mmCIF file of C-alpha atoms in Angstrom:
data_model
loop_
_atom_site.group_PDB
_atom_site.id
_atom_site.type_symbol
_atom_site.label_atom_id
_atom_site.label_comp_id
_atom_site.label_asym_id
_atom_site.label_seq_id
_atom_site.Cartn_x
_atom_site.Cartn_y
_atom_site.Cartn_z
ATOM 1 C CA MET A 1375 -33.364 9.397 -3.117
ATOM 2 C CA LEU A 1376 -32.977 13.073 -3.868
ATOM 3 C CA LEU A 1377 -29.570 12.421 -5.495
ATOM 4 C CA LEU A 1378 -31.087 10.142 -8.088
ATOM 5 C CA THR A 1379 -31.663 13.316 -10.143
ATOM 6 C CA GLY A 1380 -30.693 11.970 -13.556
ATOM 7 C CA CYS A 1381 -30.295 15.662 -14.266
ATOM 8 C CA GLY A 1382 -27.121 16.871 -16.023
ATOM 9 C CA SER A 1383 -24.447 19.090 -14.711
ATOM 10 C CA ALA A 1384 -24.160 22.529 -16.260
ATOM 11 C CA PRO A 1385 -21.187 22.928 -18.652
ATOM 12 C CA THR A 1386 -18.965 23.821 -15.825
ATOM 13 C CA GLU A 1387 -16.306 22.021 -13.959
ATOM 14 C CA ASN A 1388 -16.562 19.823 -10.835
ATOM 15 C CA PRO A 1389 -13.778 20.278 -8.226
ATOM 16 C CA THR A 1390 -11.724 17.357 -6.970
ATOM 17 C CA SER A 1391 -10.717 16.755 -3.472
ATOM 18 C CA ALA A 1392 -7.086 17.209 -2.548
ATOM 19 C CA PRO A 1393 -5.048 16.108 0.388
ATOM 20 C CA GLY A 1394 -4.412 18.698 3.091
ATOM 21 C CA GLY A 1395 -7.984 19.335 4.197
ATOM 22 C CA THR A 1396 -9.228 21.648 1.541
ATOM 23 C CA SER A 1397 -10.854 21.322 -1.930
ATOM 24 C CA PRO A 1398 -8.572 22.865 -4.585
ATOM 25 C CA SER A 1399 -9.738 25.815 -6.626
ATOM 26 C CA GLU A 1400 -8.449 24.003 -9.655
ATOM 27 C CA THR A 1401 -10.745 21.642 -11.580
ATOM 28 C CA PRO A 1402 -9.929 18.268 -13.230
ATOM 29 C CA THR A 1403 -8.382 18.735 -16.745
ATOM 30 C CA ALA A 1404 -10.822 17.145 -19.180
ATOM 31 C CA PRO A 1405 -9.480 14.669 -21.639
ATOM 32 C CA ASP A 1406 -8.463 15.989 -24.969
ATOM 33 C CA ALA A 1407 -11.215 15.663 -27.631
ATOM 34 C CA SER A 1408 -8.883 13.352 -29.554
ATOM 35 C CA ALA A 1409 -8.068 11.171 -26.655
ATOM 36 C CA THR A 1410 -8.516 7.451 -27.155
ATOM 37 C CA PRO A 1411 -9.009 4.699 -24.589
ATOM 38 C CA THR A 1412 -5.800 3.155 -23.088
ATOM 39 C CA PRO A 1413 -6.689 -0.550 -22.392
ATOM 40 C CA ALA A 1414 -4.357 -2.191 -19.926
ATOM 41 C CA ALA A 1415 -5.316 -5.727 -20.762
ATOM 42 C CA THR A 1416 -6.197 -7.820 -23.835
ATOM 43 C CA PRO A 1417 -9.759 -6.755 -24.754
ATOM 44 C CA ALA A 1418 -12.415 -9.361 -24.152
ATOM 45 C CA ASP A 1419 -15.317 -10.016 -26.407
ATOM 46 C CA ALA A 1420 -17.820 -7.216 -26.281
ATOM 47 C CA ALA A 1421 -20.375 -7.825 -23.627
ATOM 48 C CA THR A 1422 -23.661 -6.133 -23.012
ATOM 49 C CA GLU A 1423 -22.161 -3.995 -20.236
ATOM 50 C CA PRO A 1424 -18.967 -3.929 -18.256
ATOM 51 C CA SER A 1425 -18.485 -5.654 -14.832
ATOM 52 C CA SER A 1426 -15.864 -5.299 -12.138
ATOM 53 C CA ARG A 1427 -12.483 -6.485 -13.603
ATOM 54 C CA LEU A 1428 -11.351 -7.244 -9.955
ATOM 55 C CA GLY A 1429 -14.508 -9.269 -9.060
ATOM 56 C CA LEU A 1430 -15.412 -6.783 -6.301
ATOM 57 C CA ASP A 1431 -18.997 -5.889 -5.305
ATOM 58 C CA CYS A 1432 -19.862 -3.070 -2.920
ATOM 59 C CA ALA A 1433 -21.109 -5.329 -0.205
ATOM 60 C CA VAL A 1434 -17.695 -7.013 0.105
ATOM 61 C CA LEU A 1435 -15.646 -3.829 -0.508
ATOM 62 C CA VAL A 1436 -17.513 -1.715 2.027
ATOM 63 C CA PRO A 1437 -19.043 -3.939 4.813
ATOM 64 C CA GLU A 1438 -22.318 -2.428 6.048
ATOM 65 C CA ASP A 1439 -21.495 -2.852 9.767
ATOM 66 C CA LEU A 1440 -18.062 -1.261 9.386
ATOM 67 C CA ALA A 1441 -19.425 1.665 7.425
ATOM 68 C CA ALA A 1442 -22.046 2.212 10.152
ATOM 69 C CA GLU A 1443 -19.433 2.176 12.895
ATOM 70 C CA THR A 1444 -17.217 4.599 10.933
ATOM 71 C CA VAL A 1445 -19.681 7.062 9.510
ATOM 72 C CA ILE A 1446 -23.184 6.831 10.824
ATOM 73 C CA ALA A 1447 -25.796 4.187 11.237
ATOM 74 C CA GLY A 1448 -28.621 3.629 8.841
ATOM 75 C CA LEU A 1449 -26.802 4.405 5.594
ATOM 76 C CA VAL A 1450 -28.643 3.428 2.409
ATOM 77 C CA ALA A 1451 -26.596 2.173 -0.467
ATOM 78 C CA LEU A 1452 -27.120 3.595 -3.874
ATOM 79 C CA PRO A 1453 -25.252 3.723 -7.222
ATOM 80 C CA ALA A 1454 -22.203 5.933 -7.088
ATOM 81 C CA ALA A 1455 -23.148 7.696 -10.191
ATOM 82 C CA ALA A 1456 -26.359 8.846 -8.560
ATOM 83 C CA LEU A 1457 -24.409 10.518 -5.798
ATOM 84 C CA ALA A 1458 -22.756 12.883 -8.338
ATOM 85 C CA PHE A 1459 -24.566 16.132 -8.930
ATOM 86 C CA GLY A 1460 -26.495 14.870 -11.814
ATOM 87 C CA MET A 1461 -25.940 11.487 -13.565
ATOM 88 C CA ASN A 1462 -23.934 12.210 -16.683
ATOM 89 C CA PRO A 1463 -21.813 10.100 -19.084
ATOM 90 C CA LEU A 1464 -18.615 10.784 -17.189
ATOM 91 C CA SER A 1465 -20.247 9.467 -13.965
ATOM 92 C CA PHE A 1466 -19.971 6.028 -15.411
ATOM 93 C CA ALA A 1467 -16.382 6.066 -16.704
ATOM 94 C CA VAL A 1468 -14.974 4.096 -13.745
ATOM 95 C CA GLU A 1469 -17.459 1.297 -14.108
ATOM 96 C CA GLN A 1470 -16.941 1.208 -17.980
ATOM 97 C CA LEU A 1471 -13.233 0.547 -17.215
ATOM 98 C CA GLY A 1472 -14.121 -2.371 -14.973
ATOM 99 C CA GLY A 1473 -13.685 -0.467 -11.785
ATOM 100 C CA THR A 1474 -16.030 -0.649 -8.741
ATOM 101 C CA ALA A 1475 -18.028 2.392 -7.582
ATOM 102 C CA CYS A 1476 -19.879 2.361 -4.294
ATOM 103 C CA ALA A 1477 -21.883 4.937 -2.391
ATOM 104 C CA ALA A 1478 -24.286 5.300 0.514
ATOM 105 C CA THR A 1479 -26.117 8.182 2.048
ATOM 106 C CA ALA A 1480 -28.379 8.956 4.942
ATOM 107 C CA PRO A 1481 -32.012 8.279 4.154
ATOM 108 C CA THR A 1482 -33.176 11.684 5.588
ATOM 109 C CA ALA A 1483 -31.161 13.770 3.125
ATOM 110 C CA VAL A 1484 -32.443 17.281 2.614
ATOM 111 C CA GLU A 1485 -33.166 18.169 -1.028
ATOM 112 C CA PRO A 1486 -30.727 20.865 -2.316
ATOM 113 C CA VAL A 1487 -31.983 24.155 -3.731
ATOM 114 C CA ASP A 1488 -30.526 24.639 -7.283
ATOM 115 C CA GLY A 1489 -27.743 22.120 -6.339
ATOM 116 C CA VAL A 1490 -26.736 23.708 -3.096
ATOM 117 C CA GLY A 1491 -27.498 21.922 0.197
ATOM 118 C CA PRO A 1492 -25.959 20.756 3.468
ATOM 119 C CA ILE A 1493 -23.407 18.032 3.748
ATOM 120 C CA VAL A 1494 -25.220 14.685 3.653
ATOM 121 C CA PRO A 1495 -23.642 11.856 5.748
ATOM 122 C CA GLY A 1496 -22.403 8.979 3.579
ATOM 123 C CA TYR A 1497 -19.459 7.661 1.587
ATOM 124 C CA THR A 1498 -18.160 7.266 -1.907
ATOM 125 C CA VAL A 1499 -15.637 4.551 -2.643
ATOM 126 C CA GLN A 1500 -14.104 4.185 -6.123
ATOM 127 C CA VAL A 1501 -11.597 1.481 -7.250
ATOM 128 C CA LEU A 1502 -9.924 1.876 -10.566
ATOM 129 C CA PRO A 1503 -7.567 -0.956 -11.823
ATOM 130 C CA ASP A 1504 -4.504 -0.297 -14.065
ATOM 131 C CA ALA A 1505 -4.352 3.363 -12.991
ATOM 132 C CA THR A 1506 -0.690 3.619 -12.040
ATOM 133 C CA GLU A 1507 -0.041 6.395 -14.570
ATOM 134 C CA GLN A 1508 -3.164 8.425 -13.590
ATOM 135 C CA TYR A 1509 -2.243 8.092 -9.847
ATOM 136 C CA ALA A 1510 1.249 9.316 -10.599
ATOM 137 C CA ARG A 1511 -0.182 12.497 -12.295
ATOM 138 C CA TYR A 1512 -2.202 13.045 -9.089
ATOM 139 C CA ALA A 1513 0.789 12.498 -6.821
ATOM 140 C CA GLU A 1514 2.775 15.090 -8.845
ATOM 141 C CA LEU A 1515 0.126 17.754 -8.404
ATOM 142 C CA TYR A 1516 -0.568 17.516 -4.681
ATOM 143 C CA PRO A 1517 1.691 17.694 -1.675
ATOM 144 C CA GLY A 1518 1.235 15.151 1.181
ATOM 145 C CA VAL A 1519 1.401 12.021 -0.961
ATOM 146 C CA THR A 1520 3.675 9.432 0.707
ATOM 147 C CA SER A 1521 4.946 6.151 -0.716
ATOM 148 C CA GLY A 1522 6.690 2.995 0.392
ATOM 149 C CA ALA A 1523 7.329 2.600 4.154
ATOM 150 C CA GLU A 1524 6.072 6.123 4.701
ATOM 151 C CA SER A 1525 2.651 5.450 3.234
ATOM 152 C CA VAL A 1526 -0.069 5.217 5.808
ATOM 153 C CA PHE A 1527 -2.129 2.909 3.501
ATOM 154 C CA GLY A 1528 -1.208 0.701 0.554
ATOM 155 C CA ASP A 1529 1.865 1.403 -1.555
ATOM 156 C CA SER A 1530 1.228 5.134 -1.705
ATOM 157 C CA SER A 1531 -1.441 7.363 -0.140
ATOM 158 C CA SER A 1532 -2.623 10.748 0.856
ATOM 159 C CA GLY A 1533 -5.531 11.814 3.093
ATOM 160 C CA ALA A 1534 -6.999 14.351 5.340
ATOM 161 C CA CYS A 1535 -9.914 14.776 7.792
ATOM 162 C CA PHE A 1536 -11.444 18.123 8.466
ATOM 163 C CA GLY A 1537 -14.547 19.839 9.644
ATOM 164 C CA ARG A 1538 -16.434 19.187 12.830
ATOM 165 C CA GLY A 1539 -19.616 17.255 13.769
ATOM 166 C CA ALA A 1540 -22.152 16.990 10.901
ATOM 167 C CA GLU A 1541 -19.798 18.864 8.627
ATOM 168 C CA SER A 1542 -16.865 16.560 9.113
ATOM 169 C CA MET A 1543 -15.250 14.859 6.111
ATOM 170 C CA CYS A 1544 -12.322 12.573 5.292
ATOM 171 C CA THR A 1545 -10.802 12.165 1.798
ATOM 172 C CA ASN A 1546 -8.151 9.553 0.900
ATOM 173 C CA SER A 1547 -6.343 8.491 -2.268
ATOM 174 C CA ILE A 1548 -4.506 5.160 -2.095
ATOM 175 C CA LEU A 1549 -2.513 3.111 -4.608
ATOM 176 C CA VAL A 1550 -2.491 -0.611 -4.059
ATOM 177 C CA GLY A 1551 -0.291 -2.304 -6.736
ATOM 178 C CA SER A 1552 -1.683 -0.717 -9.881
ATOM 179 C CA THR A 1553 -5.115 -0.022 -8.483
ATOM 180 C CA TRP A 1554 -6.237 3.410 -7.428
ATOM 181 C CA ILE A 1555 -8.645 3.695 -4.468
ATOM 182 C CA GLU A 1556 -10.459 6.903 -3.680
ATOM 183 C CA VAL A 1557 -12.524 7.166 -0.532
ATOM 184 C CA THR A 1558 -14.643 10.114 0.579
ATOM 185 C CA LEU A 1559 -16.468 9.981 3.981
ATOM 186 C CA ARG A 1560 -18.970 12.837 4.834
ATOM 187 C CA GLY A 1561 -20.844 13.870 7.872
ATOM 188 C CA ILE A 1562 -19.038 11.472 10.249
ATOM 189 C CA ASP A 1563 -20.861 11.030 13.497
ATOM 190 C CA VAL A 1564 -18.249 12.356 15.916
ATOM 191 C CA ASP A 1565 -18.241 14.855 18.731
ATOM 192 C CA ALA A 1566 -17.408 18.367 17.358
ATOM 193 C CA ALA A 1567 -14.676 18.635 19.962
ATOM 194 C CA GLN A 1568 -12.599 15.749 18.530
ATOM 195 C CA SER A 1569 -9.446 16.558 16.687
ATOM 196 C CA ASP A 1570 -8.772 15.870 12.964
ATOM 197 C CA ASP A 1571 -6.321 13.127 14.115
ATOM 198 C CA ALA A 1572 -8.979 11.600 16.242
ATOM 199 C CA VAL A 1573 -11.413 11.485 13.301
ATOM 200 C CA ALA A 1574 -8.617 10.006 11.148
ATOM 201 C CA ALA A 1575 -8.172 7.298 13.706
ATOM 202 C CA ARG A 1576 -11.814 6.514 13.667
ATOM 203 C CA VAL A 1577 -12.004 5.953 9.914
ATOM 204 C CA ALA A 1578 -8.634 4.012 9.696
ATOM 205 C CA PRO A 1579 -10.236 0.560 10.232
ATOM 206 C CA LEU A 1580 -12.599 1.026 7.304
ATOM 207 C CA LEU A 1581 -9.790 2.248 5.106
ATOM 208 C CA GLU A 1582 -7.566 -0.753 6.100
ATOM 209 C CA SER A 1583 -10.400 -3.088 5.371
ATOM 210 C CA ILE A 1584 -10.957 -1.624 1.859
ATOM 211 C CA VAL A 1585 -7.148 -1.726 1.166
ATOM 212 C CA ALA A 1586 -6.983 -5.428 2.293
ATOM 213 C CA THR A 1587 -9.889 -6.439 0.128
ATOM 214 C CA VAL A 1588 -8.368 -4.737 -2.980
ATOM 215 C CA ALA A 1589 -4.957 -6.207 -2.268
ATOM 216 C CA ALA A 1590 -6.430 -9.722 -2.010
ATOM 217 C CA ALA A 1591 -8.357 -9.408 -5.283
ATOM 218 C CA PRO A 1592 -7.202 -11.360 -8.368
ATOM 219 C CA ALA A 1593 -5.320 -9.779 -11.204
ATOM 220 C CA PRO A 1594 -7.696 -7.573 -13.382
ATOM 221 C CA ALA A 1595 -9.732 -9.454 -15.923
ATOM 222 C CA PRO A 1596 -9.582 -8.266 -19.668
ATOM 223 C CA LEU A 1597 -10.899 -4.806 -20.350
ATOM 224 C CA TRP A 1598 -14.526 -4.473 -21.576
ATOM 225 C CA THR A 1599 -14.890 -3.358 -25.137
ATOM 226 C CA ALA A 1600 -17.841 -1.558 -26.672
ATOM 227 C CA PRO A 1601 -19.962 -3.361 -29.349
ATOM 228 C CA ALA A 1602 -18.312 -3.427 -32.746
ATOM 229 C CA ASP A 1603 -21.050 -1.283 -34.289
ATOM 230 C CA ALA A 1604 -20.381 1.609 -32.048
ATOM 231 C CA VAL A 1605 -19.164 4.625 -33.983
ATOM 232 C CA ALA A 1606 -16.005 6.506 -33.024
ATOM 233 C CA LEU A 1607 -16.397 9.865 -31.266
ATOM 234 C CA PRO A 1608 -15.135 12.869 -33.198
ATOM 235 C CA GLU A 1609 -11.648 14.121 -32.850
ATOM 236 C CA GLU A 1610 -12.787 17.717 -32.783
ATOM 237 C CA CYS A 1611 -15.557 19.206 -30.566
ATOM 238 C CA ALA A 1612 -16.819 21.301 -33.552
ATOM 239 C CA VAL A 1613 -18.105 18.160 -35.187
ATOM 240 C CA TYR A 1614 -20.869 18.176 -32.539
ATOM 241 C CA ALA A 1615 -21.596 21.814 -33.369
ATOM 242 C CA SER A 1616 -19.698 24.477 -35.015
ATOM 243 C CA ALA A 1617 -19.412 27.948 -33.515
ATOM 244 C CA ASP A 1618 -21.832 29.253 -36.039
ATOM 245 C CA GLU A 1619 -24.397 26.500 -35.433
ATOM 246 C CA ALA A 1620 -24.284 27.080 -31.648
ATOM 247 C CA ARG A 1621 -24.427 30.874 -32.046
ATOM 248 C CA SER A 1622 -27.570 30.472 -34.296
ATOM 249 C CA ALA A 1623 -29.255 27.839 -32.079
ATOM 250 C CA PHE A 1624 -28.844 29.872 -28.930
ATOM 251 C CA GLU A 1625 -29.401 33.291 -30.559
ATOM 252 C CA ARG A 1626 -26.107 34.786 -29.592
ATOM 253 C CA THR A 1627 -24.229 37.436 -31.601
ATOM 254 C CA GLU A 1628 -20.881 37.004 -29.660
ATOM 255 C CA GLU A 1629 -17.928 35.046 -30.998
ATOM 256 C CA LEU A 1630 -17.647 31.578 -29.509
ATOM 257 C CA TRP A 1631 -14.639 29.523 -28.553
ATOM 258 C CA VAL A 1632 -15.104 25.761 -29.162
ATOM 259 C CA GLY A 1633 -12.892 23.106 -27.669
ATOM 260 C CA PRO A 1634 -12.178 20.572 -24.819
ATOM 261 C CA SER A 1635 -13.295 21.612 -21.362
ATOM 262 C CA GLY A 1636 -10.495 21.635 -18.858
ATOM 263 C CA GLY A 1637 -8.766 23.126 -15.854
ATOM 264 C CA GLY A 1638 -6.163 22.254 -13.231
ATOM 265 C CA GLY A 1639 -6.233 19.557 -10.640
ATOM 266 C CA TRP A 1640 -6.567 15.796 -10.919
ATOM 267 C CA SER A 1641 -8.617 12.947 -9.363
ATOM 268 C CA LEU A 1642 -9.506 9.331 -9.860
ATOM 269 C CA ALA A 1643 -12.593 10.402 -11.839
ATOM 270 C CA ALA A 1644 -10.473 12.649 -14.142
ATOM 271 C CA GLY A 1645 -8.021 9.733 -14.768
ATOM 272 C CA ALA A 1646 -10.945 7.423 -15.631
ATOM 273 C CA TRP A 1647 -12.238 10.023 -18.190
ATOM 274 C CA VAL A 1648 -8.891 9.971 -19.901
ATOM 275 C CA MET A 1649 -8.558 6.126 -19.784
ATOM 276 C CA SER A 1650 -12.103 5.647 -21.165
ATOM 277 C CA GLY A 1651 -11.685 8.071 -24.029
ATOM 278 C CA ALA A 1652 -14.582 10.217 -22.771
ATOM 279 C CA GLN A 1653 -14.987 13.731 -23.983
ATOM 280 C CA ARG A 1654 -16.002 17.084 -22.473
ATOM 281 C CA CYS A 1655 -16.479 20.060 -24.795
ATOM 282 C CA SER A 1656 -17.569 23.652 -24.226
ATOM 283 C CA TRP A 1657 -18.850 26.454 -26.502
ATOM 284 C CA LEU A 1658 -17.742 29.549 -24.559
ATOM 285 C CA LEU A 1659 -18.459 33.210 -25.081
ATOM 286 C CA ASP A 1660 -15.277 34.732 -26.352
ATOM 287 C CA ASN A 1661 -12.916 35.804 -23.557
ATOM 288 C CA SER A 1662 -15.059 34.353 -20.855
ATOM 289 C CA ASP A 1663 -15.823 31.148 -19.000
ATOM 290 C CA VAL A 1664 -19.556 31.389 -19.765
ATOM 291 C CA ALA A 1665 -20.753 28.472 -21.814
ATOM 292 C CA VAL A 1666 -23.840 28.445 -24.073
ATOM 293 C CA LEU A 1667 -23.382 24.674 -24.764
ATOM 294 C CA GLY A 1668 -21.637 21.759 -23.193
ATOM 295 C CA VAL A 1669 -21.193 18.232 -24.427
ATOM 296 C CA GLU A 1670 -20.193 15.209 -22.452
ATOM 297 C CA ALA A 1671 -19.697 11.843 -24.211
ATOM 298 C CA LEU A 1672 -18.802 8.292 -23.209
ATOM 299 C CA PRO A 1673 -17.734 6.061 -26.064
ATOM 300 C CA GLY A 1674 -19.798 2.818 -26.227
ATOM 301 C CA GLY A 1675 -21.776 4.256 -23.289
ATOM 302 C CA ALA A 1676 -25.281 3.181 -24.527
ATOM 303 C CA TRP A 1677 -25.330 0.677 -21.575
ATOM 304 C CA ALA A 1678 -24.768 3.600 -19.140
ATOM 305 C CA TYR A 1679 -27.451 5.701 -20.718
ATOM 306 C CA ASP A 1680 -29.908 2.818 -20.139
ATOM 307 C CA THR A 1681 -28.689 2.468 -16.551
ATOM 308 C CA MET A 1682 -29.203 6.183 -16.026
ATOM 309 C CA THR A 1683 -32.719 6.228 -17.392
ATOM 310 C CA GLY A 1684 -33.651 3.179 -15.195
ATOM 311 C CA LEU A 1685 -32.426 5.097 -12.145
ATOM 312 C CA VAL A 1686 -34.342 8.156 -13.222
ATOM 313 C CA ALA A 1687 -37.496 6.128 -13.712
ATOM 314 C CA ALA A 1688 -37.194 4.768 -10.117
ATOM 315 C CA SER A 1689 -36.852 8.267 -8.706
ATOM 316 C CA ASP A 1690 -39.986 10.197 -7.741
ATOM 317 C CA GLN A 1691 -38.050 13.533 -7.611
ATOM 318 C CA THR A 1692 -37.036 13.633 -11.283
ATOM 319 C CA GLU A 1693 -38.931 14.774 -14.338
ATOM 320 C CA SER A 1694 -37.551 13.514 -17.663
ATOM 321 C CA THR A 1695 -39.228 13.101 -20.949
ATOM 322 C CA ASP A 1696 -38.335 10.807 -23.840
ATOM 323 C CA GLU A 1697 -37.701 12.529 -27.100
ATOM 324 C CA THR A 1698 -37.674 11.408 -30.732
ATOM 325 C CA ILE A 1699 -34.914 12.985 -32.798
ATOM 326 C CA PRO A 1700 -33.952 12.007 -36.361
ATOM 327 C CA GLY A 1701 -30.658 9.961 -36.420
ATOM 328 C CA VAL A 1702 -30.602 9.538 -32.605
ATOM 329 C CA GLU A 1703 -31.194 6.079 -31.132
ATOM 330 C CA ARG A 1704 -32.601 7.160 -27.840
ATOM 331 C CA ALA A 1705 -33.054 10.518 -26.087
ATOM 332 C CA SER A 1706 -34.454 12.119 -23.027
ATOM 333 C CA PHE A 1707 -34.637 15.722 -21.794
ATOM 334 C CA GLY A 1708 -34.625 17.237 -18.290
ATOM 335 C CA CYS A 1709 -33.547 20.254 -16.302
ATOM 336 C CA VAL A 1710 -31.803 20.880 -13.021
ATOM 337 C CA GLY A 1711 -33.192 23.872 -11.223
ATOM 338 C CA SER A 1712 -33.901 27.244 -12.707
ATOM 339 C CA THR A 1713 -30.325 28.506 -12.737
ATOM 340 C CA VAL A 1714 -28.319 25.355 -13.337
ATOM 341 C CA SER A 1715 -28.789 23.419 -16.639
ATOM 342 C CA CYS A 1716 -31.083 21.721 -18.956
ATOM 343 C CA HIS A 1717 -29.753 18.679 -20.827
ATOM 344 C CA LEU A 1718 -30.623 16.377 -23.745
ATOM 345 C CA ASP A 1719 -29.270 12.903 -23.187
ATOM 346 C CA THR A 1720 -28.859 10.858 -26.400
ATOM 347 C CA VAL A 1721 -27.541 7.595 -27.703
ATOM 348 C CA ILE A 1722 -25.808 8.277 -31.014
ATOM 349 C CA GLY A 1723 -23.940 5.447 -32.734
ATOM 350 C CA GLY A 1724 -23.863 3.370 -29.550
ATOM 351 C CA ASN A 1725 -22.327 6.347 -27.537
ATOM 352 C CA TRP A 1726 -23.947 8.258 -24.758
ATOM 353 C CA VAL A 1727 -23.794 12.009 -25.595
ATOM 354 C CA ARG A 1728 -25.190 14.728 -23.380
ATOM 355 C CA PHE A 1729 -25.886 18.179 -24.748
ATOM 356 C CA SER A 1730 -26.459 20.708 -21.934
ATOM 357 C CA THR A 1731 -27.094 24.410 -21.598
ATOM 358 C CA ASP A 1732 -27.884 27.015 -18.880
ATOM 359 C CA SER A 1733 -31.460 26.500 -17.745
ATOM 360 C CA SER A 1734 -32.000 30.181 -17.099
ATOM 361 C CA ALA A 1735 -31.346 31.038 -20.697
ATOM 362 C CA ALA A 1736 -34.891 30.319 -21.831
ATOM 363 C CA ASP A 1737 -37.958 28.289 -20.952
ATOM 364 C CA PRO A 1738 -37.518 24.510 -21.007
ATOM 365 C CA ASP A 1739 -39.519 23.936 -24.249
ATOM 366 C CA THR A 1740 -37.339 26.465 -26.023
ATOM 367 C CA LEU A 1741 -34.155 24.829 -24.756
ATOM 368 C CA ARG A 1742 -35.424 21.363 -25.636
ATOM 369 C CA ASP A 1743 -35.866 22.567 -29.204
ATOM 370 C CA ARG A 1744 -32.510 24.206 -29.411
ATOM 371 C CA LEU A 1745 -30.749 21.152 -27.992
ATOM 372 C CA GLY A 1746 -32.676 18.898 -30.329
ATOM 373 C CA ARG A 1747 -31.626 20.751 -33.371
ATOM 374 C CA ILE A 1748 -27.915 20.559 -32.253
ATOM 375 C CA ALA A 1749 -28.270 16.834 -31.522
ATOM 376 C CA GLU A 1750 -29.908 16.068 -34.886
ATOM 377 C CA ALA A 1751 -27.165 17.858 -36.834
ATOM 378 C CA ALA A 1752 -24.449 16.141 -34.707
ATOM 379 C CA ALA A 1753 -26.012 12.669 -35.373
ATOM 380 C CA ALA A 1754 -26.025 13.283 -39.134
ATOM 381 C CA ARG A 1755 -22.363 13.952 -38.995
ATOM 382 C CA LEU A 1756 -21.445 11.154 -36.693
ATOM 383 C CA VAL A 1757 -23.543 8.331 -38.170
ATOM 384 C CA GLY A 1758 -24.645 9.733 -41.508
#
């Protein structure tokens, strides 16, 4: 599938969907660089990789026949991380927390040009256990969230359908007990003359089915823990690269601001980043939002890196090369378009750390070398 890009996002923000029928201009606030995971259950012995704490798989959560009736027939299931623009460390935070992430898309998707393309019919469903606090933050930010007897679905919910025909979309956030469900349906096969309310009525049975399945799930199993030999992520972004190192590597003379990436807005994904202890860092030109370097890191995320490389290997629309860097356990390099980003994915101390930069800044070989030098220095500080 075209979405199995394995290619990293540029060091910019990804907007969340908000109730009310529009996407907010704000972006999810990234977790503070010093954030630590907040387990909601007694940690289990470290396993090779996490699994659903609610015992839910996608075939049960999103029945194929009901999805076809609701969205469009012929949808092809794929890993939810692959549906994001570029599989990156943060794409796997939900699953690392024992959540369930499901997605499907039409098999005739048109390949986007530099990340821009038409709406592709399909769905994304994410289920995050022990997320009451994160959902509450979402509910505080957006109007239209209803709870109790007024909630359309679950214990609390918000949602909207908008657009017409092939460009129709429905977004819903639902709280069931302490579990946050986020559903996005795209390209719903309805007559363009139908109202938003009519589209909402069409998708309601699928949402009710998902809610009922989550409500019937057992209490969450213990939280997965990373292997004991995984090293802690740094408390400061500058540990990955100081401003002087980044300025030298990318041949810039301007002052650089170094710190956690962030913005406004909130979503299930943003909540998962905080709960997992993931990091997002930017090296910005002074007094601007232009980044010369971005870092995304998932603590203990070596399993997710391996999953990502497996998906990339299975895709015939992705070019990625394995790299050897001193102090780095595994590494691969690839680019997204000519004006998006190039990225160096690494496993350092058992963590998945992605270093990315604007792909228009230089040719890929030059950017590979620059990111490699940054990663080598970072590894020396993180693991010695």
